[in-house]
Amino acid sequence: QVQLVESGGGLVQAGGSLRLVCTASGNIFSISNMGWYRQAPGKQRDMVAVVGSRGNTNYAESVKGRFTISVDNAKNTFYLQMNSLKPEDTAVYFCNADVKTLQGDQLHEYDVWGQGTQVTVSS
């Protein structure tokens, strides 16, 4: 079974930093098209940062210059470094990736979401 497991959320004061970690577990062949999304109470889930298969990144306007997405392919892990946090960054953060598994001689690809981790920024 393929999973994305998140860690690193928590409570931080405005101006502080947190690093979110998302690790793929299971019979992983590769992960690609990785991203972080967030959902505040009563709102839709929005893209925060994504990295494509060629390493190209895209950020929500509200986090540009403060957040950085990075990848460690050897560990099947990717990160979201969040600096200069603001109260409006408070949300549940979800990671997402395309995960390939090798079953016998066949590759299977899945769109997988993490369980979510709470980030709360106090003013």
CSV table of C-alpha atoms in Angstrom, one decimal:
chain,number,residue,atom,x,y,z
A,1,GLN,CA,0.0,0.0,0.0
A,2,VAL,CA,1.3,3.4,-1.0
A,3,GLN,CA,1.1,6.3,1.5
A,4,LEU,CA,2.3,9.8,1.9
A,5,VAL,CA,3.1,10.5,5.5
A,6,GLU,CA,3.4,14.1,6.6
A,7,SER,CA,5.1,15.7,9.6
A,8,GLY,CA,6.3,19.0,10.9
A,9,GLY,CA,3.1,21.0,11.5
A,10,GLY,CA,2.5,22.8,14.8
A,11,LEU,CA,1.9,26.1,16.5
A,12,VAL,CA,4.2,29.0,15.8
A,13,GLN,CA,4.2,32.7,16.4
A,14,ALA,CA,3.9,35.1,13.5
A,15,GLY,CA,7.3,35.6,11.9
A,16,GLY,CA,8.4,32.2,12.8
A,17,SER,CA,9.3,29.2,10.6
A,18,LEU,CA,8.2,25.6,10.1
A,19,ARG,CA,9.4,22.8,7.8
A,20,LEU,CA,6.8,20.3,6.6
A,21,VAL,CA,8.0,16.9,5.5
A,22,CYS,CA,6.2,14.4,3.2
A,23,THR,CA,7.6,10.9,2.8
A,24,ALA,CA,6.3,8.3,0.4
A,25,SER,CA,6.2,4.7,1.9
A,26,GLY,CA,5.4,1.4,0.3
A,27,ASN,CA,6.8,-0.3,-2.7
A,28,ILE,CA,7.9,3.0,-4.3
A,29,PHE,CA,9.5,3.1,-7.8
A,30,SER,CA,9.4,6.9,-8.1
A,31,ILE,CA,7.5,10.0,-7.1
A,32,SER,CA,6.9,13.1,-9.3
A,33,ASN,CA,4.7,16.1,-9.7
A,34,MET,CA,4.9,16.8,-6.0
A,35,GLY,CA,3.0,19.6,-4.3
A,36,TRP,CA,1.7,21.1,-1.1
A,37,TYR,CA,-1.9,22.4,-0.6
A,38,ARG,CA,-3.7,23.9,2.3
A,39,GLN,CA,-7.3,24.2,3.5
A,40,ALA,CA,-8.5,26.7,6.1
A,41,PRO,CA,-11.8,26.2,7.9
A,42,GLY,CA,-14.8,26.8,5.6
A,43,LYS,CA,-12.6,27.3,2.6
A,44,GLN,CA,-11.5,25.3,-0.4
A,45,ARG,CA,-8.2,23.5,-0.7
A,46,ASP,CA,-5.7,25.7,-2.5
A,47,MET,CA,-2.3,25.1,-4.1
A,48,VAL,CA,0.6,26.4,-2.1
A,49,ALA,CA,3.6,25.1,-4.0
A,50,VAL,CA,4.3,22.5,-6.6
A,51,VAL,CA,7.3,21.1,-8.4
A,52,GLY,CA,7.0,19.4,-11.7
A,53,SER,CA,8.9,16.4,-13.1
A,54,ARG,CA,11.5,18.8,-14.7
A,55,GLY,CA,12.1,20.5,-11.4
A,56,ASN,CA,10.0,23.6,-12.4
A,57,THR,CA,8.3,25.2,-9.4
A,58,ASN,CA,5.2,27.2,-9.0
A,59,TYR,CA,4.0,29.1,-5.9
A,60,ALA,CA,0.8,30.7,-4.8
A,61,GLU,CA,1.3,34.5,-4.9
A,62,SER,CA,0.6,34.8,-1.2
A,63,VAL,CA,3.6,32.6,-0.3
A,64,LYS,CA,6.2,33.7,-2.9
A,65,GLY,CA,9.5,34.7,-1.3
A,66,ARG,CA,8.5,33.0,2.0
A,67,PHE,CA,8.0,29.3,1.2
A,68,THR,CA,10.3,26.9,-0.6
A,69,ILE,CA,9.5,23.5,-1.9
A,70,SER,CA,12.4,21.0,-2.3
A,71,VAL,CA,12.8,17.3,-3.0
A,72,ASP,CA,15.1,14.5,-2.0
A,73,ASN,CA,14.5,11.8,-4.6
A,74,ALA,CA,16.8,9.4,-2.9
A,75,LYS,CA,14.6,9.4,0.2
A,76,ASN,CA,11.3,9.7,-1.7
A,77,THR,CA,10.7,12.8,0.4
A,78,PHE,CA,9.8,16.4,-0.3
A,79,TYR,CA,9.6,19.4,2.0
A,80,LEU,CA,8.0,22.8,2.4
A,81,GLN,CA,10.1,25.3,4.2
A,82,MET,CA,7.9,28.1,5.5
A,83,ASN,CA,9.5,31.3,6.8
A,84,SER,CA,8.0,34.6,7.9
A,85,LEU,CA,4.8,32.9,8.8
A,86,LYS,CA,1.6,34.9,9.1
A,87,PRO,CA,-1.7,34.2,10.8
A,88,GLU,CA,-3.4,33.9,7.4
A,89,ASP,CA,-1.1,30.9,6.7
A,90,THR,CA,-3.1,28.9,9.4
A,91,ALA,CA,-4.6,25.8,7.7
A,92,VAL,CA,-4.4,22.1,7.3
A,93,TYR,CA,-1.6,21.4,4.9
A,94,PHE,CA,-1.7,18.4,2.6
A,95,CYS,CA,1.0,16.9,0.4
A,96,ASN,CA,0.3,15.3,-2.9
A,97,ALA,CA,2.3,13.4,-5.5
A,98,ASP,CA,2.1,11.0,-8.4
A,99,VAL,CA,3.6,7.8,-7.1
A,100,LYS,CA,4.8,4.9,-9.3
A,101,THR,CA,5.0,1.4,-8.0
A,102,LEU,CA,6.6,-1.6,-9.6
A,103,GLN,CA,4.5,-4.7,-9.3
A,104,GLY,CA,6.2,-7.6,-11.1
A,105,ASP,CA,7.2,-6.1,-14.4
A,106,GLN,CA,4.4,-3.5,-14.5
A,107,LEU,CA,4.5,0.1,-13.4
A,108,HIS,CA,1.4,1.5,-11.7
A,109,GLU,CA,0.8,5.1,-11.1
A,110,TYR,CA,-1.3,6.6,-8.3
A,111,ASP,CA,-2.4,10.1,-7.3
A,112,VAL,CA,-1.8,10.1,-3.6
A,113,TRP,CA,-2.6,12.5,-0.8
A,114,GLY,CA,-1.2,12.8,2.7
A,115,GLN,CA,-3.4,12.8,5.7
A,116,GLY,CA,-2.9,16.5,6.4
A,117,THR,CA,-1.0,18.3,9.2
A,118,GLN,CA,-2.2,21.4,11.1
A,119,VAL,CA,-0.2,24.6,10.9
A,120,THR,CA,-1.4,27.3,13.3
A,121,VAL,CA,0.2,30.8,13.3
A,122,SER,CA,-0.6,33.0,16.3
A,123,SER,CA,-0.5,36.8,16.1
